mmCIF file of C-alpha atoms and ligand atoms in Angstrom:
data_model
loop_
_atom_site.group_PDB
_atom_site.id
_atom_site.type_symbol
_atom_site.label_atom_id
_atom_site.label_comp_id
_atom_site.label_asym_id
_atom_site.label_seq_id
_atom_site.Cartn_x
_atom_site.Cartn_y
_atom_site.Cartn_z
ATOM 1 C CA MET A 12 0.000 0.000 0.000
ATOM 2 C CA ILE A 13 1.237 3.451 -0.948
ATOM 3 C CA GLU A 14 0.138 6.590 0.898
ATOM 4 C CA LEU A 15 1.133 10.166 0.143
ATOM 5 C CA TYR A 16 0.224 12.907 2.595
ATOM 6 C CA ASN A 17 0.668 16.555 1.577
ATOM 7 C CA VAL A 18 3.787 15.672 -0.366
ATOM 8 C CA SER A 19 5.822 18.412 -2.037
ATOM 9 C CA LYS A 20 9.019 18.624 -4.007
ATOM 10 C CA ARG A 21 10.965 21.799 -4.525
ATOM 11 C CA PHE A 22 13.854 22.071 -6.974
ATOM 12 C CA GLY A 23 15.406 25.446 -6.147
ATOM 13 C CA ASP A 24 12.712 27.946 -7.082
ATOM 14 C CA THR A 25 10.511 25.383 -8.819
ATOM 15 C CA LEU A 26 7.751 23.779 -6.804
ATOM 16 C CA ALA A 27 7.506 20.659 -8.989
ATOM 17 C CA VAL A 28 5.011 18.871 -6.738
ATOM 18 C CA ASP A 29 2.750 20.933 -4.530
ATOM 19 C CA ASP A 30 0.989 19.397 -1.539
ATOM 20 C CA ILE A 31 -0.443 16.225 -3.074
ATOM 21 C CA SER A 32 -2.178 13.405 -1.223
ATOM 22 C CA PHE A 33 -3.389 10.093 -2.578
ATOM 23 C CA THR A 34 -3.548 6.444 -1.571
ATOM 24 C CA VAL A 35 -3.061 3.294 -3.608
ATOM 25 C CA PRO A 36 -4.402 0.308 -1.655
ATOM 26 C CA GLU A 37 -2.515 -2.961 -1.972
ATOM 27 C CA GLY A 38 -3.178 -4.720 -5.267
ATOM 28 C CA LYS A 39 -4.742 -1.662 -6.900
ATOM 29 C CA PHE A 40 -3.789 0.121 -10.079
ATOM 30 C CA CYS A 41 -3.326 3.887 -10.005
ATOM 31 C CA ALA A 42 -2.705 6.008 -13.101
ATOM 32 C CA LEU A 43 -1.151 9.485 -12.918
ATOM 33 C CA VAL A 44 -2.085 11.748 -15.802
ATOM 34 C CA GLY A 45 -1.679 15.429 -16.623
ATOM 35 C CA THR A 46 0.040 17.821 -18.975
ATOM 36 C CA SER A 47 3.783 17.766 -19.560
ATOM 37 C CA GLY A 48 5.825 19.111 -16.656
ATOM 38 C CA CYS A 49 3.044 18.797 -14.061
ATOM 39 C CA GLY A 50 5.136 16.617 -11.739
ATOM 40 C CA LYS A 51 4.131 13.043 -12.593
ATOM 41 C CA SER A 52 7.629 11.588 -12.974
ATOM 42 C CA THR A 53 8.847 13.464 -9.918
ATOM 43 C CA THR A 54 5.976 11.943 -7.908
ATOM 44 C CA LEU A 55 6.920 8.444 -9.065
ATOM 45 C CA ARG A 56 10.598 8.988 -8.296
ATOM 46 C CA MET A 57 9.777 10.167 -4.784
ATOM 47 C CA ILE A 58 7.949 6.891 -4.102
ATOM 48 C CA ASN A 59 11.104 4.814 -4.653
ATOM 49 C CA ARG A 60 13.396 7.478 -3.226
ATOM 50 C CA LEU A 61 15.222 8.257 -6.453
ATOM 51 C CA THR A 62 14.217 11.821 -5.592
ATOM 52 C CA ALA A 63 13.865 13.003 -1.992
ATOM 53 C CA HIS A 64 10.587 14.720 -1.147
ATOM 54 C CA THR A 65 10.899 18.105 0.518
ATOM 55 C CA GLY A 66 7.555 18.195 2.312
ATOM 56 C CA GLY A 67 4.843 15.908 3.597
ATOM 57 C CA GLU A 68 5.033 12.183 4.180
ATOM 58 C CA ILE A 69 5.204 9.080 1.993
ATOM 59 C CA VAL A 70 4.258 5.799 3.631
ATOM 60 C CA LEU A 71 4.788 2.330 2.161
ATOM 61 C CA ASP A 72 3.143 -0.600 3.908
ATOM 62 C CA GLY A 73 2.609 1.470 7.012
ATOM 63 C CA GLN A 74 6.178 2.718 7.299
ATOM 64 C CA ALA A 75 7.538 6.129 6.284
ATOM 65 C CA ILE A 76 9.828 5.692 3.280
ATOM 66 C CA ASN A 77 12.692 7.451 5.018
ATOM 67 C CA ALA A 78 12.815 4.534 7.430
ATOM 68 C CA TYR A 79 13.662 2.110 4.600
ATOM 69 C CA ASP A 80 17.123 1.578 3.229
ATOM 70 C CA PRO A 81 16.834 3.182 -0.232
ATOM 71 C CA VAL A 82 18.758 0.408 -2.011
ATOM 72 C CA GLN A 83 16.706 -2.373 -0.428
ATOM 73 C CA LEU A 84 13.574 -0.412 -1.180
ATOM 74 C CA ARG A 85 14.362 -0.071 -4.883
ATOM 75 C CA ARG A 86 15.066 -3.785 -5.205
ATOM 76 C CA ARG A 87 11.550 -4.522 -4.011
ATOM 77 C CA ILE A 88 9.904 -1.995 -6.307
ATOM 78 C CA GLY A 89 9.921 -2.556 -10.060
ATOM 79 C CA TYR A 90 10.597 0.648 -11.986
ATOM 80 C CA ALA A 91 10.236 1.045 -15.752
ATOM 81 C CA ILE A 92 10.769 4.294 -17.623
ATOM 82 C CA GLN A 93 10.179 5.403 -21.175
ATOM 83 C CA ASP A 94 13.797 5.831 -22.133
ATOM 84 C CA THR A 95 14.438 2.502 -20.441
ATOM 85 C CA GLY A 96 17.661 3.342 -18.533
ATOM 86 C CA LEU A 97 19.196 0.073 -19.779
ATOM 87 C CA PHE A 98 22.888 -0.456 -19.069
ATOM 88 C CA PRO A 99 24.529 0.042 -22.481
ATOM 89 C CA HIS A 100 27.463 -2.308 -21.868
ATOM 90 C CA TRP A 101 25.256 -5.220 -20.769
ATOM 91 C CA ASN A 102 23.319 -7.421 -23.155
ATOM 92 C CA VAL A 103 19.560 -7.883 -22.929
ATOM 93 C CA ALA A 104 19.665 -11.002 -20.739
ATOM 94 C CA ARG A 105 22.078 -9.372 -18.303
ATOM 95 C CA ASN A 106 20.008 -6.205 -18.173
ATOM 96 C CA ILE A 107 16.861 -8.161 -17.344
ATOM 97 C CA ALA A 108 18.764 -10.148 -14.707
ATOM 98 C CA THR A 109 19.994 -7.043 -12.864
ATOM 99 C CA VAL A 110 17.867 -7.253 -9.726
ATOM 100 C CA PRO A 111 17.670 -11.066 -9.413
ATOM 101 C CA ARG A 112 21.490 -11.079 -9.518
ATOM 102 C CA LEU A 113 21.707 -8.356 -6.896
ATOM 103 C CA LEU A 114 19.376 -10.467 -4.778
ATOM 104 C CA LYS A 115 21.743 -13.405 -5.337
ATOM 105 C CA TRP A 116 19.258 -15.744 -6.944
ATOM 106 C CA PRO A 117 20.869 -19.034 -8.074
ATOM 107 C CA ALA A 118 22.082 -18.808 -11.702
ATOM 108 C CA GLY A 119 19.622 -21.418 -12.968
ATOM 109 C CA ARG A 120 16.658 -19.572 -11.535
ATOM 110 C CA VAL A 121 17.871 -16.288 -12.999
ATOM 111 C CA ARG A 122 18.236 -17.849 -16.459
ATOM 112 C CA GLN A 123 14.781 -19.394 -16.251
ATOM 113 C CA ARG A 124 13.220 -16.103 -15.150
ATOM 114 C CA VAL A 125 14.927 -14.167 -17.945
ATOM 115 C CA ASP A 126 13.708 -16.685 -20.558
ATOM 116 C CA GLU A 127 10.190 -16.565 -19.160
ATOM 117 C CA LEU A 128 10.066 -12.766 -19.257
ATOM 118 C CA MET A 129 11.523 -12.503 -22.753
ATOM 119 C CA GLN A 130 8.911 -14.940 -23.978
ATOM 120 C CA MET A 131 6.157 -13.033 -22.208
ATOM 121 C CA LEU A 132 7.243 -9.745 -23.774
ATOM 122 C CA GLY A 133 7.589 -11.109 -27.277
ATOM 123 C CA LEU A 134 11.388 -11.019 -27.427
ATOM 124 C CA PRO A 135 12.598 -14.509 -28.448
ATOM 125 C CA ALA A 136 15.682 -15.283 -26.348
ATOM 126 C CA ALA A 137 17.515 -16.872 -29.279
ATOM 127 C CA GLU A 138 17.336 -13.607 -31.166
ATOM 128 C CA PHE A 139 17.572 -11.009 -28.439
ATOM 129 C CA ALA A 140 19.313 -12.379 -25.326
ATOM 130 C CA SER A 141 22.815 -11.419 -26.435
ATOM 131 C CA LYS A 142 21.978 -8.152 -28.198
ATOM 132 C CA TYR A 143 23.107 -4.870 -26.688
ATOM 133 C CA PRO A 144 20.742 -1.951 -26.062
ATOM 134 C CA HIS A 145 22.079 0.053 -29.044
ATOM 135 C CA GLN A 146 21.089 -2.839 -31.329
ATOM 136 C CA LEU A 147 17.424 -2.648 -30.299
ATOM 137 C CA SER A 148 14.558 -0.582 -31.662
ATOM 138 C CA GLY A 149 12.916 1.863 -29.256
ATOM 139 C CA GLY A 150 9.968 -0.462 -28.650
ATOM 140 C CA GLN A 151 12.197 -3.509 -28.122
ATOM 141 C CA ALA A 152 14.294 -1.570 -25.618
ATOM 142 C CA GLN A 153 11.121 -0.522 -23.807
ATOM 143 C CA ARG A 154 10.017 -4.114 -23.519
ATOM 144 C CA VAL A 155 13.407 -5.059 -22.083
ATOM 145 C CA GLY A 156 12.923 -2.222 -19.592
ATOM 146 C CA VAL A 157 9.540 -3.635 -18.576
ATOM 147 C CA ALA A 158 11.027 -7.156 -18.305
ATOM 148 C CA ARG A 159 13.779 -5.807 -16.075
ATOM 149 C CA ALA A 160 11.233 -4.078 -13.851
ATOM 150 C CA LEU A 161 9.277 -7.313 -13.448
ATOM 151 C CA ALA A 162 12.298 -9.598 -13.095
ATOM 152 C CA ALA A 163 12.545 -10.032 -9.339
ATOM 153 C CA ASP A 164 8.779 -10.321 -9.010
ATOM 154 C CA PRO A 165 8.495 -7.023 -7.125
ATOM 155 C CA TYR A 166 5.384 -6.526 -5.069
ATOM 156 C CA MET A 167 5.058 -2.987 -6.335
ATOM 157 C CA LEU A 168 5.533 -1.540 -9.808
ATOM 158 C CA LEU A 169 6.179 2.059 -10.776
ATOM 159 C CA MET A 170 5.938 2.679 -14.504
ATOM 160 C CA ASP A 171 6.666 5.941 -16.269
ATOM 161 C CA GLU A 172 5.240 5.856 -19.797
ATOM 162 C CA PRO A 173 6.565 2.327 -20.284
ATOM 163 C CA PHE A 174 4.700 1.752 -23.551
ATOM 164 C CA GLY A 175 5.205 5.154 -25.149
ATOM 165 C CA ALA A 176 7.289 3.947 -28.104
ATOM 166 C CA LEU A 177 5.189 0.927 -29.021
ATOM 167 C CA ASP A 178 2.830 0.360 -31.942
ATOM 168 C CA PRO A 179 -0.861 0.043 -30.966
ATOM 169 C CA ILE A 180 -0.909 -3.754 -31.320
ATOM 170 C CA THR A 181 2.131 -4.432 -29.143
ATOM 171 C CA ARG A 182 0.951 -1.766 -26.741
ATOM 172 C CA GLU A 183 -2.402 -3.425 -26.338
ATOM 173 C CA THR A 184 -0.776 -6.820 -25.832
ATOM 174 C CA LEU A 185 1.416 -5.391 -23.082
ATOM 175 C CA GLN A 186 -1.483 -3.528 -21.485
ATOM 176 C CA THR A 187 -3.427 -6.784 -21.368
ATOM 177 C CA MET A 188 -0.403 -8.545 -19.903
ATOM 178 C CA LEU A 189 0.025 -5.857 -17.275
ATOM 179 C CA SER A 190 -3.612 -5.819 -16.273
ATOM 180 C CA GLY A 191 -3.645 -9.646 -16.095
ATOM 181 C CA LEU A 192 -0.504 -9.614 -14.003
ATOM 182 C CA GLN A 193 -1.964 -7.071 -11.652
ATOM 183 C CA ALA A 194 -5.290 -8.874 -11.324
ATOM 184 C CA ARG A 195 -3.650 -12.281 -10.869
ATOM 185 C CA LEU A 196 -0.722 -11.393 -8.657
ATOM 186 C CA HIS A 197 -2.260 -8.375 -6.901
ATOM 187 C CA LYS A 198 0.672 -6.102 -7.627
ATOM 188 C CA THR A 199 0.278 -2.527 -6.545
ATOM 189 C CA VAL A 200 0.941 -0.422 -9.640
ATOM 190 C CA VAL A 201 1.410 3.288 -10.269
ATOM 191 C CA LEU A 202 1.523 4.130 -13.968
ATOM 192 C CA VAL A 203 2.320 7.500 -15.494
ATOM 193 C CA THR A 204 0.904 7.843 -18.979
ATOM 194 C CA HIS A 205 -0.081 10.386 -21.599
ATOM 195 C CA ASP A 206 -2.386 7.859 -23.205
ATOM 196 C CA MET A 207 -5.781 8.545 -21.672
ATOM 197 C CA ASP A 208 -7.319 5.361 -23.072
ATOM 198 C CA GLU A 209 -4.532 3.381 -21.445
ATOM 199 C CA ALA A 210 -5.155 5.125 -18.115
ATOM 200 C CA LEU A 211 -8.924 4.624 -18.286
ATOM 201 C CA ARG A 212 -8.593 1.006 -19.305
ATOM 202 C CA LEU A 213 -6.095 -0.050 -16.672
ATOM 203 C CA ALA A 214 -6.642 2.113 -13.622
ATOM 204 C CA ASP A 215 -8.787 1.532 -10.565
ATOM 205 C CA HIS A 216 -7.882 5.022 -9.436
ATOM 206 C CA LEU A 217 -7.065 7.983 -11.640
ATOM 207 C CA VAL A 218 -5.080 10.966 -10.373
ATOM 208 C CA VAL A 219 -5.117 14.088 -12.537
ATOM 209 C CA MET A 220 -2.308 16.575 -11.967
ATOM 210 C CA ARG A 221 -1.764 20.109 -13.157
ATOM 211 C CA GLU A 222 1.175 22.348 -12.308
ATOM 212 C CA GLY A 223 2.272 20.211 -9.397
ATOM 213 C CA LYS A 224 -1.176 19.890 -7.834
ATOM 214 C CA ILE A 225 -3.833 17.200 -7.951
ATOM 215 C CA VAL A 226 -6.917 18.724 -9.565
ATOM 216 C CA GLN A 227 -9.144 15.643 -9.318
ATOM 217 C CA GLN A 228 -8.923 11.965 -8.431
ATOM 218 C CA GLY A 229 -11.328 9.040 -8.359
ATOM 219 C CA SER A 230 -12.366 6.027 -10.393
ATOM 220 C CA PRO A 231 -12.173 6.411 -14.191
ATOM 221 C CA LEU A 232 -15.956 6.215 -14.403
ATOM 222 C CA ALA A 233 -16.458 8.857 -11.722
ATOM 223 C CA LEU A 234 -14.110 11.253 -13.496
ATOM 224 C CA LEU A 235 -15.705 10.634 -16.878
ATOM 225 C CA GLN A 236 -19.144 11.217 -15.441
ATOM 226 C CA LYS A 237 -18.293 14.271 -13.366
ATOM 227 C CA PRO A 238 -15.156 16.122 -14.362
ATOM 228 C CA GLU A 239 -14.901 18.988 -11.893
ATOM 229 C CA SER A 240 -13.170 21.405 -14.214
ATOM 230 C CA GLU A 241 -12.832 22.254 -17.860
ATOM 231 C CA PHE A 242 -9.219 21.089 -17.619
ATOM 232 C CA VAL A 243 -10.188 17.571 -16.533
ATOM 233 C CA ASN A 244 -12.979 17.495 -19.108
ATOM 234 C CA ALA A 245 -10.560 18.414 -21.879
ATOM 235 C CA LEU A 246 -7.899 15.973 -20.682
ATOM 236 C CA LEU A 247 -10.434 13.144 -20.606
ATOM 237 C CA GLY A 248 -11.363 13.836 -24.191
ATOM 238 C CA GLY A 249 -14.074 16.535 -24.070
ATOM 239 C CA LEU A 250 -16.783 15.441 -26.488
ATOM 240 C CA GLU A 251 -15.304 11.943 -26.645
ATOM 241 C CA ARG A 252 -16.057 11.366 -22.982
ATOM 242 C CA GLY A 253 -19.230 9.464 -23.884
ATOM 243 C CA LEU A 254 -17.247 7.071 -26.038
ATOM 244 C CA LYS A 255 -14.602 6.622 -23.401
ATOM 245 C CA GLN A 256 -17.297 5.768 -20.894
ATOM 246 C CA ALA A 257 -18.707 3.228 -23.338
ATOM 247 C CA SER A 258 -15.269 1.669 -23.544
ATOM 248 C CA LEU A 259 -15.325 0.912 -19.808
ATOM 249 C CA THR A 260 -18.384 -1.342 -20.110
ATOM 250 C CA ARG A 261 -18.510 -4.828 -21.622
ATOM 251 C CA VAL A 262 -21.205 -5.964 -24.024
ATOM 252 C CA ARG A 263 -21.840 -9.104 -21.959
ATOM 253 C CA ASP A 264 -23.048 -6.983 -19.068
ATOM 254 C CA HIS A 265 -25.646 -5.179 -21.153
ATOM 255 C CA MET A 266 -26.863 -7.472 -23.896
ATOM 256 C CA THR A 267 -30.397 -8.865 -24.017
ATOM 257 C CA PRO A 268 -30.606 -12.669 -23.913
ATOM 258 C CA LEU A 269 -31.234 -14.101 -27.347
ATOM 259 C CA GLY A 270 -34.976 -13.946 -27.975
ATOM 260 C CA ALA A 271 -37.286 -15.111 -30.729
ATOM 261 C CA MET A 272 -35.980 -12.510 -33.151
ATOM 262 C CA LEU A 273 -33.820 -13.579 -36.043
ATOM 263 C CA PRO A 274 -30.127 -13.152 -35.320
ATOM 264 C CA ALA A 275 -28.740 -9.955 -36.766
ATOM 265 C CA HIS A 276 -26.244 -9.973 -39.583
ATOM 266 C CA SER A 277 -23.308 -8.597 -37.583
ATOM 267 C CA ARG A 278 -21.816 -10.634 -34.778
ATOM 268 C CA ILE A 279 -19.636 -9.375 -31.943
ATOM 269 C CA PRO A 280 -17.903 -11.217 -29.081
ATOM 270 C CA ASP A 281 -19.384 -10.640 -25.628
ATOM 271 C CA ARG A 282 -16.006 -9.439 -24.338
ATOM 272 C CA TYR A 283 -16.208 -6.356 -26.566
ATOM 273 C CA THR A 284 -16.817 -3.004 -24.937
ATOM 274 C CA LEU A 285 -19.914 -0.940 -25.702
ATOM 275 C CA ARG A 286 -17.637 1.380 -27.623
ATOM 276 C CA GLN A 287 -16.486 -1.447 -29.875
ATOM 277 C CA ALA A 288 -20.099 -2.528 -30.323
ATOM 278 C CA LEU A 289 -21.019 0.997 -31.393
ATOM 279 C CA SER A 290 -18.127 1.058 -33.813
ATOM 280 C CA VAL A 291 -19.319 -2.186 -35.432
ATOM 281 C CA MET A 292 -22.828 -0.711 -35.785
ATOM 282 C CA LEU A 293 -21.424 2.397 -37.453
ATOM 283 C CA ARG A 294 -19.178 0.333 -39.731
ATOM 284 C CA ASP A 295 -21.888 -2.125 -40.769
ATOM 285 C CA HIS A 296 -24.747 0.410 -40.850
ATOM 286 C CA CYS A 297 -26.878 -1.673 -38.503
ATOM 287 C CA GLU A 298 -28.797 -0.928 -35.346
ATOM 288 C CA ARG A 299 -28.688 -4.436 -33.942
ATOM 289 C CA VAL A 300 -25.899 -6.986 -33.479
ATOM 290 C CA THR A 301 -25.792 -10.595 -32.345
ATOM 291 C CA VAL A 302 -23.523 -11.255 -29.373
ATOM 292 C CA VAL A 303 -21.500 -14.490 -29.417
ATOM 293 C CA ASP A 304 -19.460 -16.223 -26.726
ATOM 294 C CA GLN A 305 -15.847 -17.352 -27.076
ATOM 295 C CA HIS A 306 -16.966 -20.410 -29.071
ATOM 296 C CA ASP A 307 -18.792 -18.176 -31.545
ATOM 297 C CA VAL A 308 -22.167 -19.393 -30.231
ATOM 298 C CA PRO A 309 -24.888 -16.682 -30.194
ATOM 299 C CA VAL A 310 -25.753 -15.777 -26.609
ATOM 300 C CA GLY A 311 -27.566 -12.483 -26.902
ATOM 301 C CA GLU A 312 -28.176 -9.350 -28.849
ATOM 302 C CA LEU A 313 -27.566 -5.673 -28.448
ATOM 303 C CA SER A 314 -29.519 -2.873 -30.065
ATOM 304 C CA LEU A 315 -28.409 0.690 -30.592
ATOM 305 C CA ARG A 316 -31.296 1.833 -28.413
ATOM 306 C CA LYS A 317 -30.245 -0.415 -25.575
ATOM 307 C CA LEU A 318 -26.638 0.628 -25.967
ATOM 308 C CA VAL A 319 -27.488 4.315 -25.785
ATOM 309 C CA LYS A 320 -29.649 3.731 -22.739
ATOM 310 C CA LYS A 321 -27.075 1.578 -21.021
ATOM 311 C CA ALA A 322 -24.223 3.926 -21.697
ATOM 312 C CA ARG A 323 -25.960 6.402 -19.422
ATOM 313 C CA PRO A 324 -24.544 6.652 -15.911
ATOM 314 C CA GLU A 325 -26.397 4.319 -13.581
ATOM 315 C CA LYS A 326 -24.815 5.070 -10.287
ATOM 316 C CA ASP A 327 -22.595 7.712 -8.902
ATOM 317 C CA ASP A 328 -19.295 5.965 -8.456
ATOM 318 C CA ALA A 329 -17.135 8.379 -6.550
ATOM 319 C CA SER A 330 -14.692 6.001 -4.946
ATOM 320 C CA GLY A 331 -11.105 6.947 -4.219
ATOM 321 C CA SER A 332 -9.530 9.105 -1.676
HETATM 322 N N1 LIG B 413 16.160 17.421 -11.316
HETATM 323 C C1 LIG B 413 15.411 18.511 -11.522
HETATM 324 N N2 LIG B 413 15.891 19.750 -11.279
HETATM 325 C C2 LIG B 413 15.136 20.838 -11.447
HETATM 326 N N3 LIG B 413 13.864 20.822 -11.904
HETATM 327 C C3 LIG B 413 13.334 19.631 -12.176
HETATM 328 C C4 LIG B 413 14.071 18.409 -12.011
HETATM 329 N N4 LIG B 413 13.275 17.380 -12.358
HETATM 330 C C5 LIG B 413 12.100 17.930 -12.729
HETATM 331 N N5 LIG B 413 12.126 19.263 -12.623
HETATM 332 C C6 LIG B 413 11.009 20.185 -12.899
HETATM 333 O O1 LIG B 413 9.887 19.750 -12.177
HETATM 334 C C7 LIG B 413 8.703 19.870 -12.927
HETATM 335 C C8 LIG B 413 8.006 18.549 -13.019
HETATM 336 O O2 LIG B 413 8.786 17.649 -13.776
HETATM 337 P P1 LIG B 413 8.343 16.160 -14.060
HETATM 338 O O3 LIG B 413 9.441 15.485 -14.785
HETATM 339 O O4 LIG B 413 7.901 15.535 -12.796
HETATM 340 O O5 LIG B 413 7.078 16.379 -15.005
HETATM 341 P P2 LIG B 413 6.163 15.303 -15.774
HETATM 342 O O6 LIG B 413 4.775 15.522 -15.314
HETATM 343 O O7 LIG B 413 6.743 13.949 -15.602
HETATM 344 O O8 LIG B 413 6.281 15.786 -17.296
HETATM 345 P P3 LIG B 413 6.316 14.929 -18.661
HETATM 346 O O9 LIG B 413 4.913 14.525 -18.929
HETATM 347 O O10 LIG B 413 6.811 15.923 -19.644
HETATM 348 O O11 LIG B 413 7.236 13.783 -18.457
HETATM 349 C C9 LIG B 413 9.122 20.457 -14.272
HETATM 350 O O12 LIG B 413 8.911 21.821 -14.232
HETATM 351 C C10 LIG B 413 10.605 20.143 -14.347
HETATM 352 O O13 LIG B 413 11.270 21.096 -15.104
HETATM 353 MG MG1 LIG B 414 7.605 12.581 -16.948
#
């Protein structure tokens, strides 16, 4: 669990982070968003003591971070950054093995873990293990950075735009991997991102920053439904907010069971979001689609009318702290 109380960071005359407070309960996913220079990276770096805070208190698992040994602390917290910070004179396998080696894992276990991670991140060991960082593309280097952050199975992950340089397909694969990892292994994650769809898709708790301050925080749905300022509204996509809300809801939760009506021409999987369903309707010029399960068996249907009705806020979800 991560708790920040009235935390500030001053660099000389610059107040980079100004009196912010938020909590990430154990196993939850928090996304930090906001315009460039608003203090997101600084906030992340204060949590693993790469940067010392100058005001307030940061508490990890009930203990103030100043009470931890900074080196020990960083070995327990995975940290991935956009420009990767890979060691240039070490090959990929060695880079990924950094923390397990520091923790003195047996060599066999290290090798196995490195192979497993490379596989998971779509970097075949045969091709990439002995390459050096300068021989990698930006996206490949980023994936090595993510693998390194995950290597020692840290209980907490801090990620600073880790997928920035990836194509949409690889990015989505890694987002799915990350959200699966977090759901399965209950990692506590703080992610900094400029990609609002990524933040909305992954986060339990969204923290919006502007000029060093938190301007609003809460669940993605709560923020989409009630942005408290024009700034938050604009950041969340302005007119697109309706679509973004539709992308937080799955078709399976809102379809009508298959009735006596003839199945519609277009079929969509029940795992699709309402936004994807709407997109199919627009693409196929239809107002009704048949919903199928993972075996392609029809299980329901969704009409445009139902979708529009269901996309309306049902309850006021204002969770968060
Ligand atoms: N080491 C430093 N010395 C002085 N000023 C700094 C330092 N690091 C960051 N800053 C300043 O603190 C402010 C916040 O920087 P930070 O890197 O946290 O922003 P950010 O929200 O991560 O921005 P971006 O989205 O562009 O990455 C900026 O004004 C920056 O210039
Ligand atoms: Mg930054």
